[in-house]
Amino acid sequence: MDLVTRHQQDIRLLRKPWQVVYVFVLLVGFLLLPAVASDYTLYIVTFVLVYSIGALGQNLLIGYAGQISLGQVGFLAVGAYAFAHAAKTGIPFFPSLLLAGSAGAVAGVIVGIPSLRLKGPYLAIATLGFGIAAAQALTNWEWISGGRMGLVVPKAELLGFDLGGTTATYYLYGAISAVFILATYNLTRSFVGRAFIALRDSDVAAEVLGVHLTRYKVLAFAVSSFYTAVHGALWGQLLAYLEPQMFTFIESVTLLAAVIIGGIGTVAGSIFGAAFVVLVPQLLSDYREGVPILFGVLIVLVMLLEPLGLYGRWIKTKLYFQNFPFR
Amino acid sequence: MVERFLVYGVGGLATGSLYVLVALGIVLVYRSTRVLNFAHGDTAVLVTFVAFSLLSVHAPFWIAFPLSLAVGAAGSALFYLGILLPAQRRGSNPVSQLILTLGLALIIQGATGLVWGAEPKVLEFPLSDSDTVSLGPVVLSHLALATLGVGVVGAAGLYLFIQKTRTGLAMRALSQDLEGVQTLGIPARRLLATAWALSAVLGGTAGVFLAPVLFVDPHFMLEPFLKGFAAAVLGGLDSLPGAILGGLLLGVAESLFGGFISVKFKASFAFGIILVVLLLRPEGLLGRPFKERV
């Protein structure tokens, strides 16, 4: 059914003609959404876009490279504050975003190097420690966080256009997250992504096959924290305001929940997961206290019953209908 | 100067003895099941809330406290038997087991928030924070004294249990070789469930004794739990004496850091310690160096 005879075919982005149609429909839907949806819907979708970048970053790290991190909130804080301060000094939007991402990547390398010696639970603790220490240190440092008053993030401008409007932000964020989604697909089908997968499955075997462990582990941390820092920057820009209470351990858990509920080790899964962690609290806004229960129960169920998460369910449903009368 | 040093030091010991209790719970579970229990702090929250409810209907403290500990212990053992054990039987890796405990943490957080509400509450504690006893230059509140006492009693009790009873002996054997223990006909699963229950008792005790200082809300144990974690890592994740040493050291070091260097970064200090320890000596002060089989 899915015969591949050459490597080129195996790594093609769109392997089937109907996938082209899917992507086209998605793109048109994305472009036309502002014509039909309310401002509120657009705002929420923009949030989903922001979270999908962070979830992709977390997924690259935990799903592809197999390195657990509970310290995403640290990178989130680094990105958000770097971006806010860059934007305040008058640096334009895209350079600020790049600066924030790079700051996050540097932080990722700083965490990644000591983490080379650690695995599994120990890595979880080390990253947890980093995340909380970094977020607390940044927010306690008044010069950076603006103290109790918080920090106002200036409105973005691009080539003289004001990007404050909901629709403009929606398109801008959509374009940025599309770039990140495409970049992730490209990364995972390149030799770098394959090296990540190899070191997730067995790092000793990967090293024997010539994957430079040090380089790729640190690279995984750098790339993932670049994503997370950009998530932080865009998040701050969207809320237009940063306050210390935003950067708590819960944010790390949310990103992890997004990846696990969505489907670990798949790009589409991260996006499903991001949509899930943003939409569910919105839909259940009358039962705010119930949201953590739902997340927790789902994480447990997914870990026990459906290791590939929502994405795995989707694939199984699709297969069921493809082979319909037969099982 | 010396006096201030003493004051901060003894104050640190009191906080440290609670870190010891939390750390002992983490180490007990890690040693026996090789799972880092991220729901440890939340179990303690549950225990504290149950104690809060019992105390607010005027149950005497000596009834409310053990009863709430029993609830926590039962919940913890149930989680092990009902969720973790099936996952382990399917051969799930340590990271996914860790994520399962995170799931439990979220469930407890949500449930306590749903039942008791998110606004901070004051636990009616029989000992006061303002009545003090002077020991030379050091002034201690009744509460701090009781805290120290509970830390000592808890640690000593656990030591006696692990070292002097048959069950304790079986548990020590269990942490070395699960299959070997099962071959000898020791009920390993029941023992592991006991370890989880005991861990909840230790954590819950810390929670109830922390409650008069902090306000009780669904997240109040997060910080102490993470500190206990840091203490466990400092002492060595598979060493019970290490947890005691780590907890006391962390409590004192943190208190001195807050007193002499910076109050603002006091909270971040513990996590700095985690990073330094993991960098220089990943097995902790008293832990066995871990080797990996390829």
Coordinates of C-alpha atoms in Angstrom, one line a residue:
Chain A
M1 CA 0.0 0.0 0.0
D2 CA 2.8 2.4 0.9
L3 CA 5.6 1.1 -1.2
V4 CA 8.8 3.2 -1.0
T5 CA 11.6 2.3 -3.4
R6 CA 13.9 5.3 -3.0
H7 CA 15.1 7.4 0.0
Q8 CA 13.9 10.5 -1.8
Q9 CA 10.3 9.1 -1.7
D10 CA 10.7 8.2 2.0
I11 CA 11.6 11.7 3.1
R12 CA 9.1 13.6 0.8
L13 CA 7.0 16.0 2.8
L14 CA 3.8 15.3 1.0
R15 CA 3.8 11.7 0.0
K16 CA 0.3 11.4 -1.3
P17 CA -1.6 13.5 -3.8
W18 CA -4.5 13.9 -1.3
Q19 CA -2.1 15.3 1.3
V20 CA -1.6 18.2 -1.0
V21 CA -5.3 18.8 -1.0
Y22 CA -5.4 18.6 2.8
V23 CA -2.7 21.2 3.2
F24 CA -4.4 23.4 0.6
V25 CA -7.7 23.2 2.4
L26 CA -6.0 23.9 5.8
L27 CA -4.2 27.0 4.3
V28 CA -7.4 28.4 2.7
G29 CA -9.3 27.7 5.9
F30 CA -6.6 29.5 7.9
L31 CA -6.7 32.5 5.6
L32 CA -10.5 32.8 5.5
L33 CA -11.1 32.2 9.2
P34 CA -11.1 36.0 10.1
A35 CA -13.9 36.5 7.6
V36 CA -16.3 34.2 9.5
A37 CA -15.0 34.0 13.1
S38 CA -15.4 36.5 15.9
D39 CA -12.5 38.4 17.4
Y40 CA -12.7 36.2 20.4
T41 CA -12.3 33.0 18.4
L42 CA -9.4 34.5 16.5
Y43 CA -7.7 35.4 19.8
I44 CA -8.1 31.9 21.1
V45 CA -6.8 30.4 17.8
T46 CA -3.8 32.7 18.1
F47 CA -3.1 31.3 21.6
V48 CA -3.3 27.8 20.1
L49 CA -0.7 28.9 17.5
V50 CA 1.6 30.2 20.2
Y51 CA 1.3 27.1 22.3
S52 CA 1.9 24.8 19.3
I53 CA 5.3 26.4 19.0
G54 CA 6.2 25.6 22.6
A55 CA 4.7 22.1 22.3
L56 CA 6.7 21.4 19.2
G57 CA 9.8 22.5 21.1
Q58 CA 9.0 20.2 24.0
N59 CA 8.2 17.4 21.6
L60 CA 11.5 17.7 19.8
L61 CA 13.2 17.3 23.1
I62 CA 11.1 14.6 24.7
G63 CA 9.5 12.9 21.8
Y64 CA 12.3 12.8 19.3
A65 CA 15.5 13.2 21.3
G66 CA 14.2 11.4 24.3
Q67 CA 15.4 13.9 26.8
I68 CA 12.8 14.8 29.4
S69 CA 12.6 18.5 30.5
L70 CA 10.5 19.8 33.3
G71 CA 12.1 23.2 33.0
Q72 CA 10.4 24.7 30.0
V73 CA 9.1 27.5 32.1
G74 CA 12.7 28.7 32.5
F75 CA 13.2 29.0 28.7
L76 CA 9.7 30.6 28.5
A77 CA 10.8 33.3 31.0
V78 CA 14.1 33.9 29.2
G79 CA 12.4 34.3 25.9
A80 CA 9.6 36.5 27.2
Y81 CA 11.9 38.9 29.1
A82 CA 14.5 39.0 26.4
F83 CA 11.9 39.9 23.8
A84 CA 10.2 42.5 26.0
H85 CA 13.4 44.3 26.8
A86 CA 14.6 44.1 23.2
A87 CA 11.3 45.5 22.0
K88 CA 11.4 48.3 24.7
T89 CA 14.8 49.5 23.4
G90 CA 13.2 49.9 20.0
I91 CA 14.5 46.9 18.2
P92 CA 12.0 45.9 15.5
F93 CA 9.7 42.8 15.9
F94 CA 11.6 40.1 14.0
P95 CA 15.1 40.9 15.2
S96 CA 13.7 41.0 18.8
L97 CA 12.1 37.6 18.2
L98 CA 15.3 36.2 16.9
L99 CA 17.2 37.6 19.9
A100 CA 14.7 36.1 22.3
G101 CA 15.0 32.7 20.6
S102 CA 18.8 32.9 20.6
A103 CA 18.8 33.8 24.3
G104 CA 16.7 30.7 24.9
A105 CA 19.0 28.6 22.8
V106 CA 22.0 29.8 24.8
A107 CA 20.1 28.9 28.0
G108 CA 19.4 25.6 26.5
V109 CA 23.0 24.9 25.8
I110 CA 23.9 25.9 29.4
V111 CA 21.4 23.4 30.7
G112 CA 22.2 20.8 28.0
I113 CA 25.9 20.5 28.8
P114 CA 25.5 19.5 32.4
S115 CA 22.6 17.2 31.4
L116 CA 24.9 15.1 29.3
R117 CA 25.8 13.1 32.3
L118 CA 22.2 12.7 33.5
K119 CA 19.4 10.5 32.4
G120 CA 15.7 9.8 33.0
P121 CA 14.7 10.9 36.5
Y122 CA 17.9 12.7 37.2
L123 CA 17.5 14.8 34.1
A124 CA 14.0 15.5 35.1
I125 CA 15.2 16.9 38.4
A126 CA 18.1 18.9 36.9
T127 CA 15.8 20.6 34.4
L128 CA 13.1 21.1 37.0
G129 CA 15.7 22.8 39.2
F130 CA 16.9 25.0 36.3
G131 CA 13.4 25.9 35.2
I132 CA 12.3 27.1 38.6
A133 CA 15.5 28.7 39.6
A134 CA 15.7 30.6 36.3
A135 CA 12.1 31.7 36.4
Q136 CA 12.4 32.8 40.0
A137 CA 15.7 34.6 39.5
L138 CA 14.5 36.5 36.5
T139 CA 11.2 37.5 38.1
N140 CA 12.9 38.5 41.4
W141 CA 15.4 40.7 39.6
E142 CA 13.5 43.9 39.4
W143 CA 15.6 45.4 36.7
I144 CA 14.4 42.6 34.4
S145 CA 10.9 41.9 35.6
G146 CA 9.8 45.4 36.6
G147 CA 9.1 44.2 40.2
R148 CA 5.6 43.8 41.4
M149 CA 4.3 46.2 38.8
G150 CA 5.2 43.8 36.1
L151 CA 6.5 44.7 32.7
V152 CA 4.6 46.2 29.8
V153 CA 5.5 44.7 26.4
P154 CA 5.3 47.4 23.7
K155 CA 3.0 46.8 20.8
A156 CA 4.6 45.3 17.7
E157 CA 5.0 47.3 14.6
L158 CA 6.1 45.9 11.2
L159 CA 7.3 48.2 8.5
G160 CA 5.1 51.0 9.9
F161 CA 2.0 48.8 10.2
D162 CA 0.5 48.5 13.6
L163 CA 0.3 44.9 14.5
G164 CA -2.0 45.4 17.5
G165 CA -5.2 44.3 15.9
T166 CA -6.6 40.8 16.5
T167 CA -6.7 39.9 12.8
A168 CA -3.2 41.2 12.1
T169 CA -1.8 39.3 15.1
Y170 CA -3.6 36.2 13.9
Y171 CA -2.0 36.3 10.5
L172 CA 1.4 37.2 11.8
Y173 CA 1.4 34.4 14.4
G174 CA -0.1 32.0 11.9
A175 CA 2.8 32.8 9.6
I176 CA 5.4 32.4 12.3
S177 CA 4.0 29.1 13.6
A178 CA 3.7 27.8 10.0
V179 CA 7.4 28.5 9.7
F180 CA 8.1 26.6 12.9
I181 CA 5.8 23.6 11.9
L182 CA 7.5 23.4 8.5
A183 CA 10.9 23.7 10.2
T184 CA 10.0 20.8 12.5
Y185 CA 8.9 18.6 9.7
N186 CA 12.1 19.4 7.8
L187 CA 14.2 18.8 10.9
T188 CA 12.6 15.5 11.7
R189 CA 13.1 14.1 8.2
S190 CA 16.7 15.3 8.0
F191 CA 19.7 13.5 9.4
V192 CA 19.6 15.6 12.5
G193 CA 16.1 14.4 13.3
R194 CA 17.1 10.8 12.6
A195 CA 20.1 11.3 14.9
F196 CA 17.7 12.5 17.6
I197 CA 15.4 9.5 17.2
A198 CA 18.5 7.2 17.2
L199 CA 19.7 8.6 20.5
R200 CA 16.2 8.4 22.0
D201 CA 15.9 4.7 21.2
S202 CA 19.4 3.7 22.3
D203 CA 22.1 6.3 22.8
V204 CA 24.8 3.6 23.0
A205 CA 23.8 2.1 19.7
A206 CA 23.5 5.6 18.2
E207 CA 27.0 6.4 19.2
V208 CA 28.3 3.2 17.7
L209 CA 26.7 4.2 14.5
G210 CA 28.5 7.5 14.5
V211 CA 26.0 9.9 16.0
H212 CA 28.0 12.4 18.0
L213 CA 26.2 12.2 21.3
T214 CA 27.4 15.3 23.0
R215 CA 26.7 17.4 19.9
Y216 CA 23.2 16.1 19.3
K217 CA 22.1 16.1 22.9
V218 CA 23.1 19.7 23.3
L219 CA 21.7 20.6 19.9
A220 CA 18.4 19.0 20.9
F221 CA 18.3 21.2 24.0
A222 CA 19.3 24.3 22.0
V223 CA 16.6 23.8 19.3
S224 CA 13.9 23.0 21.8
S225 CA 14.7 26.0 24.0
F226 CA 14.8 28.2 20.9
Y227 CA 11.2 27.1 20.2
T228 CA 10.1 27.6 23.8
A229 CA 11.7 31.0 24.0
V230 CA 9.9 32.1 20.9
H231 CA 6.7 30.8 22.5
G232 CA 7.5 32.9 25.5
A233 CA 8.2 36.0 23.4
L234 CA 5.0 35.7 21.4
W235 CA 3.0 34.9 24.5
G236 CA 4.3 38.1 26.2
Q237 CA 3.5 40.1 23.1
L238 CA 0.0 38.7 22.9
L239 CA -0.8 39.5 26.5
A240 CA 1.1 42.8 26.3
Y241 CA 2.1 42.4 29.9
L242 CA 4.5 40.2 31.9
E243 CA 4.1 39.5 35.5
P244 CA 6.1 37.2 37.8
Q245 CA 3.2 34.9 38.6
M246 CA 3.0 33.9 35.0
F247 CA 6.1 31.8 35.1
T248 CA 5.4 28.9 37.5
F249 CA 6.0 25.2 37.4
I250 CA 2.4 24.8 36.0
E251 CA 3.6 26.2 32.6
S252 CA 6.2 23.4 32.3
V253 CA 3.5 20.8 33.2
T254 CA 1.1 22.3 30.6
L255 CA 3.6 22.0 27.8
L256 CA 4.4 18.5 28.8
A257 CA 0.7 17.7 29.0
A258 CA 0.2 19.1 25.5
V259 CA 2.9 16.8 24.1
I260 CA 1.7 13.7 25.9
I261 CA -2.0 14.2 25.3
G262 CA -1.5 15.2 21.7
G263 CA 0.9 12.4 20.9
I264 CA 4.5 12.0 21.7
G265 CA 7.0 12.1 18.8
T266 CA 4.6 13.4 16.2
V267 CA 4.4 17.0 14.8
A268 CA 0.7 16.9 14.3
G269 CA 0.3 15.6 17.8
S270 CA 1.9 18.7 19.3
I271 CA -0.5 20.9 17.5
F272 CA -3.5 18.8 18.6
G273 CA -2.1 18.9 22.1
A274 CA -1.6 22.7 22.0
A275 CA -5.2 23.1 20.9
F276 CA -6.3 20.8 23.7
V277 CA -4.5 22.6 26.5
V278 CA -5.7 26.0 25.3
L279 CA -9.3 25.1 24.4
V280 CA -10.2 22.9 27.3
P281 CA -9.7 25.6 30.0
Q282 CA -11.6 28.0 27.8
L283 CA -14.5 25.6 27.3
L284 CA -14.6 24.7 31.0
S285 CA -14.1 28.3 32.2
D286 CA -17.1 27.8 34.5
Y287 CA -15.4 24.8 36.1
R288 CA -11.9 26.1 36.3
E289 CA -11.0 23.8 39.2
G290 CA -11.9 20.8 37.1
V291 CA -9.3 21.5 34.4
P292 CA -6.3 20.0 36.3
I293 CA -8.3 16.9 37.1
L294 CA -9.2 16.4 33.4
F295 CA -5.5 17.0 32.4
G296 CA -4.4 14.6 35.0
V297 CA -6.9 11.9 34.2
L298 CA -6.1 12.2 30.5
I299 CA -2.3 12.0 31.1
V300 CA -2.8 8.9 33.1
L301 CA -5.2 7.3 30.6
V302 CA -2.9 8.2 27.7
M303 CA 0.1 6.8 29.4
L304 CA -1.7 3.6 30.2
L305 CA -3.9 3.0 27.2
E306 CA -3.1 5.1 24.2
P307 CA 0.7 5.8 24.1
L308 CA 0.4 7.9 20.9
G309 CA -2.3 10.2 22.3
L310 CA -4.9 12.0 20.3
Y311 CA -2.8 11.7 17.2
G312 CA -2.6 7.9 17.6
R313 CA -6.4 7.8 18.0
W314 CA -6.7 9.8 14.8
I315 CA -4.4 7.5 12.9
K316 CA -6.3 4.4 14.2
T317 CA -9.7 5.9 13.2
K318 CA -8.4 6.7 9.8
L319 CA -7.0 3.2 9.3
Y320 CA -10.3 1.8 10.4
F321 CA -12.2 3.7 7.7
Q322 CA -9.6 3.0 5.0
N323 CA -9.9 -0.7 5.5
F324 CA -13.5 -0.4 6.4
P325 CA -15.1 -3.8 6.0
F326 CA -12.0 -5.5 7.2
R327 CA -10.4 -5.0 10.5
Chain B
M1 CA 27.4 37.9 64.7
V2 CA 27.8 34.5 66.4
E3 CA 24.3 34.9 67.9
R4 CA 22.7 35.7 64.6
F5 CA 24.5 32.8 63.1
L6 CA 23.0 30.5 65.9
V7 CA 19.6 31.9 65.5
Y8 CA 19.5 31.4 61.7
G9 CA 21.2 28.0 62.1
V10 CA 18.6 26.7 64.6
G11 CA 15.7 28.1 62.6
G12 CA 17.2 26.4 59.6
L13 CA 17.3 23.1 61.5
A14 CA 13.6 23.4 62.3
T15 CA 12.7 24.0 58.6
G16 CA 15.3 21.4 57.6
S17 CA 13.6 18.7 59.7
L18 CA 10.5 19.2 57.6
Y19 CA 12.6 18.9 54.5
V20 CA 13.9 15.7 56.0
L21 CA 10.4 14.3 56.3
V22 CA 9.6 15.2 52.7
A23 CA 12.9 13.9 51.4
L24 CA 12.6 10.6 53.3
G25 CA 9.2 10.0 51.6
I26 CA 10.7 10.7 48.2
V27 CA 13.7 8.5 48.8
L28 CA 11.7 5.6 50.3
V29 CA 9.6 5.4 47.2
Y30 CA 12.5 5.9 44.8
R31 CA 14.6 3.2 46.5
S32 CA 11.9 0.6 46.4
T33 CA 10.0 1.3 43.1
R34 CA 12.6 3.4 41.2
V35 CA 9.9 6.0 40.6
L36 CA 10.3 9.7 41.3
N37 CA 7.0 10.6 42.9
F38 CA 6.0 14.0 41.7
A39 CA 2.7 13.7 43.5
H40 CA 4.4 13.5 46.9
G41 CA 3.7 17.2 47.7
D42 CA 0.1 16.9 46.5
T43 CA -0.5 13.9 48.7
A44 CA 0.6 16.0 51.6
V45 CA -1.8 18.7 50.5
L46 CA -4.6 16.2 50.5
V47 CA -3.7 15.0 54.0
T48 CA -3.5 18.6 55.3
F49 CA -6.9 19.4 53.8
V50 CA -8.5 16.4 55.4
A51 CA -6.9 17.4 58.7
F52 CA -8.3 20.9 58.1
S53 CA -11.8 19.6 57.6
L54 CA -11.7 17.4 60.7
L55 CA -10.3 20.1 62.9
S56 CA -12.9 22.6 61.7
V57 CA -15.6 20.3 62.9
H58 CA -13.8 20.4 66.3
A59 CA -12.3 16.9 66.2
P60 CA -9.4 16.8 68.6
F61 CA -6.0 17.0 67.1
W62 CA -4.9 13.6 68.2
I63 CA -7.7 12.0 66.3
A64 CA -7.7 14.3 63.2
F65 CA -4.0 14.0 62.6
P66 CA -3.7 10.2 62.4
L67 CA -7.0 9.9 60.5
S68 CA -5.9 12.3 57.8
L69 CA -2.5 10.5 57.5
A70 CA -4.4 7.3 57.0
V71 CA -6.4 8.8 54.2
G72 CA -3.2 9.9 52.5
A73 CA -1.6 6.5 53.0
A74 CA -4.5 4.7 51.6
G75 CA -4.7 7.0 48.5
S76 CA -1.0 6.6 47.9
A77 CA -1.0 2.8 48.2
L78 CA -4.1 2.7 45.9
F79 CA -2.3 4.8 43.3
Y80 CA 0.6 2.4 43.3
L81 CA -1.5 -0.8 43.1
G82 CA -4.1 0.6 40.7
I83 CA -2.1 2.7 38.3
L84 CA 1.6 2.3 38.6
L85 CA 1.7 -1.4 39.0
P86 CA -0.3 -2.1 35.8
A87 CA 2.0 0.4 34.0
Q88 CA 5.1 -1.4 35.3
R89 CA 3.7 -4.7 34.2
R90 CA 3.3 -3.4 30.7
G91 CA 7.0 -2.5 30.9
S92 CA 6.7 1.3 30.9
N93 CA 10.0 3.2 31.2
P94 CA 11.0 5.3 34.2
V95 CA 10.1 8.6 32.4
S96 CA 6.5 7.5 31.6
Q97 CA 6.1 6.4 35.2
L98 CA 7.3 9.8 36.3
I99 CA 4.7 11.3 34.0
L100 CA 2.0 9.1 35.6
T101 CA 2.8 10.6 39.0
L102 CA 2.6 14.1 37.5
G103 CA -0.8 13.1 36.3
L104 CA -1.8 12.1 39.8
A105 CA -0.4 15.4 41.1
L106 CA -2.7 17.3 38.7
I107 CA -5.7 15.2 39.7
I108 CA -5.1 15.8 43.5
Q109 CA -4.6 19.5 42.8
G110 CA -7.8 19.8 40.9
A111 CA -9.8 17.7 43.4
T112 CA -8.6 19.6 46.5
G113 CA -9.4 22.8 44.6
L114 CA -12.8 21.6 43.7
V115 CA -13.7 20.3 47.2
W116 CA -12.0 22.9 49.5
G117 CA -11.7 25.9 47.1
A118 CA -8.7 27.8 46.1
E119 CA -8.7 30.6 48.7
P120 CA -6.1 30.2 51.4
K121 CA -7.2 28.7 54.7
V122 CA -5.8 28.7 58.2
L123 CA -5.4 25.4 59.9
E124 CA -6.4 25.4 63.6
F125 CA -3.2 24.1 65.0
P126 CA -2.9 23.4 68.7
L127 CA 0.5 25.0 69.0
S128 CA 1.2 28.6 68.5
D129 CA 3.7 30.4 66.4
S130 CA 4.1 33.3 68.8
D131 CA 4.7 31.7 72.2
T132 CA 8.4 31.2 72.6
V133 CA 11.0 29.3 74.5
S134 CA 14.5 30.7 75.0
L135 CA 17.4 28.4 74.8
G136 CA 20.4 30.6 75.6
P137 CA 20.6 33.2 72.9
V138 CA 18.2 31.3 70.6
V139 CA 14.5 32.0 70.8
L140 CA 12.3 29.3 69.4
S141 CA 8.5 29.2 69.0
H142 CA 6.6 26.3 70.3
L143 CA 5.8 25.4 66.8
A144 CA 9.4 25.4 65.7
L145 CA 10.3 23.2 68.6
A146 CA 7.4 20.8 67.8
T147 CA 8.6 20.7 64.2
L148 CA 12.1 19.8 65.2
G149 CA 10.7 17.1 67.5
V150 CA 8.4 15.7 64.7
G151 CA 11.4 15.6 62.4
V152 CA 13.5 13.7 64.9
V153 CA 10.7 11.3 65.8
G154 CA 9.8 10.7 62.2
A155 CA 13.3 10.0 61.1
A156 CA 14.1 7.9 64.1
G157 CA 10.9 5.9 63.7
L158 CA 11.6 5.2 60.1
Y159 CA 15.2 4.2 61.0
L160 CA 13.9 1.7 63.6
F161 CA 11.3 0.4 61.2
I162 CA 13.7 -0.2 58.4
Q163 CA 16.6 -1.5 60.4
K164 CA 15.0 -3.4 63.3
T165 CA 11.8 -5.0 61.9
R166 CA 11.3 -8.0 59.6
T167 CA 9.2 -5.8 57.3
G168 CA 12.0 -3.3 57.2
L169 CA 14.5 -6.0 56.4
A170 CA 12.3 -7.2 53.5
M171 CA 12.1 -3.7 52.3
R172 CA 15.9 -3.3 52.3
A173 CA 16.2 -6.5 50.4
L174 CA 13.5 -5.3 48.0
S175 CA 15.4 -2.2 47.1
Q176 CA 18.4 -4.3 46.1
D177 CA 16.8 -7.1 44.1
L178 CA 13.1 -7.3 43.3
E179 CA 13.2 -10.7 41.6
G180 CA 15.3 -12.2 44.3
V181 CA 12.8 -11.1 46.9
Q182 CA 9.9 -12.5 44.9
T183 CA 11.7 -15.8 44.5
L184 CA 12.0 -16.1 48.3
G185 CA 8.2 -15.8 48.6
I186 CA 8.2 -12.3 50.2
P187 CA 5.0 -10.5 49.2
A188 CA 6.8 -7.8 47.2
R189 CA 3.8 -5.9 45.9
R190 CA 2.3 -5.6 49.3
L191 CA 5.6 -4.3 50.7
L192 CA 5.9 -1.8 47.9
A193 CA 2.4 -0.5 48.5
T194 CA 3.4 -0.2 52.2
A195 CA 6.4 1.9 51.1
W196 CA 4.1 4.2 49.2
A197 CA 1.8 4.5 52.1
L198 CA 4.6 5.2 54.5
S199 CA 5.9 7.8 52.2
A200 CA 2.6 9.5 52.2
V201 CA 2.6 9.5 56.0
L202 CA 6.0 11.2 56.1
G203 CA 5.0 13.8 53.5
G204 CA 1.6 14.4 55.2
T205 CA 3.2 15.0 58.5
A206 CA 5.4 17.6 57.0
G207 CA 2.3 19.1 55.4
V208 CA 0.3 19.4 58.6
F209 CA 3.2 20.9 60.5
L210 CA 3.9 23.4 57.7
A211 CA 0.3 24.4 57.4
P212 CA 0.4 26.9 60.4
V213 CA 3.3 28.8 58.9
L214 CA 2.0 28.8 55.3
F215 CA -1.6 29.2 54.4
V216 CA -3.4 26.0 53.2
D217 CA -4.3 26.1 49.5
P218 CA -4.1 23.5 46.7
H219 CA -0.6 24.6 45.8
F220 CA 1.0 25.3 49.2
M221 CA 3.2 22.2 49.3
L222 CA 4.8 22.8 45.9
E223 CA 7.7 24.8 47.2
P224 CA 8.4 22.6 50.3
F225 CA 8.1 19.5 48.1
L226 CA 10.6 20.9 45.6
K227 CA 12.9 21.7 48.5
G228 CA 12.5 18.2 49.9
F229 CA 13.4 17.0 46.4
A230 CA 16.5 19.1 46.4
A231 CA 17.4 17.7 49.8
A232 CA 16.9 14.1 48.6
V233 CA 19.2 14.8 45.6
L234 CA 21.8 16.5 47.8
G235 CA 21.9 13.5 50.1
G236 CA 21.6 10.9 47.4
L237 CA 18.3 9.6 46.0
D238 CA 18.7 6.0 47.2
S239 CA 20.0 6.7 50.7
L240 CA 17.8 7.2 53.7
P241 CA 20.5 8.7 55.9
G242 CA 21.4 10.9 52.9
A243 CA 17.9 12.3 52.9
I244 CA 18.3 13.2 56.6
L245 CA 21.7 14.8 56.1
G246 CA 20.5 16.5 52.9
G247 CA 17.4 17.9 54.5
L248 CA 19.2 19.4 57.5
L249 CA 22.0 20.8 55.5
L250 CA 19.7 22.4 53.0
G251 CA 17.5 23.9 55.8
V252 CA 20.5 25.4 57.5
A253 CA 22.3 26.5 54.4
E254 CA 19.1 28.1 53.1
S255 CA 18.4 29.9 56.3
L256 CA 22.0 31.2 56.5
F257 CA 21.8 32.3 52.9
G258 CA 18.6 34.1 53.5
G259 CA 20.0 35.7 56.7
F260 CA 23.3 36.9 55.5
I261 CA 23.3 37.1 51.7
S262 CA 19.9 37.7 50.1
V263 CA 16.4 37.0 51.2
K264 CA 15.1 37.6 47.7
F265 CA 17.0 34.7 46.1
K266 CA 16.5 32.4 49.1
A267 CA 13.9 30.4 47.3
S268 CA 16.1 29.9 44.2
F269 CA 19.0 28.8 46.3
A270 CA 17.8 25.2 46.7
F271 CA 17.5 24.7 43.0
G272 CA 21.0 26.1 42.5
I273 CA 22.1 23.4 44.9
I274 CA 20.4 20.7 42.8
L275 CA 22.3 21.8 39.7
V276 CA 25.6 22.0 41.5
V277 CA 25.2 18.6 43.1
L278 CA 24.1 16.9 40.0
L279 CA 27.0 18.4 38.1
L280 CA 29.7 17.5 40.6
R281 CA 28.4 14.4 42.3
P282 CA 25.2 13.1 40.6
E283 CA 24.8 10.3 43.2
G284 CA 24.6 12.8 46.1
L285 CA 26.5 13.0 49.3
L286 CA 25.7 9.5 50.6
G287 CA 24.3 7.8 47.6
R288 CA 25.9 4.8 45.8
P289 CA 27.5 5.8 42.5
F290 CA 25.2 4.5 39.8
K291 CA 26.5 2.4 37.1
E292 CA 24.6 1.6 33.9
R293 CA 24.5 -1.7 32.2
V294 CA 24.7 -1.5 28.5

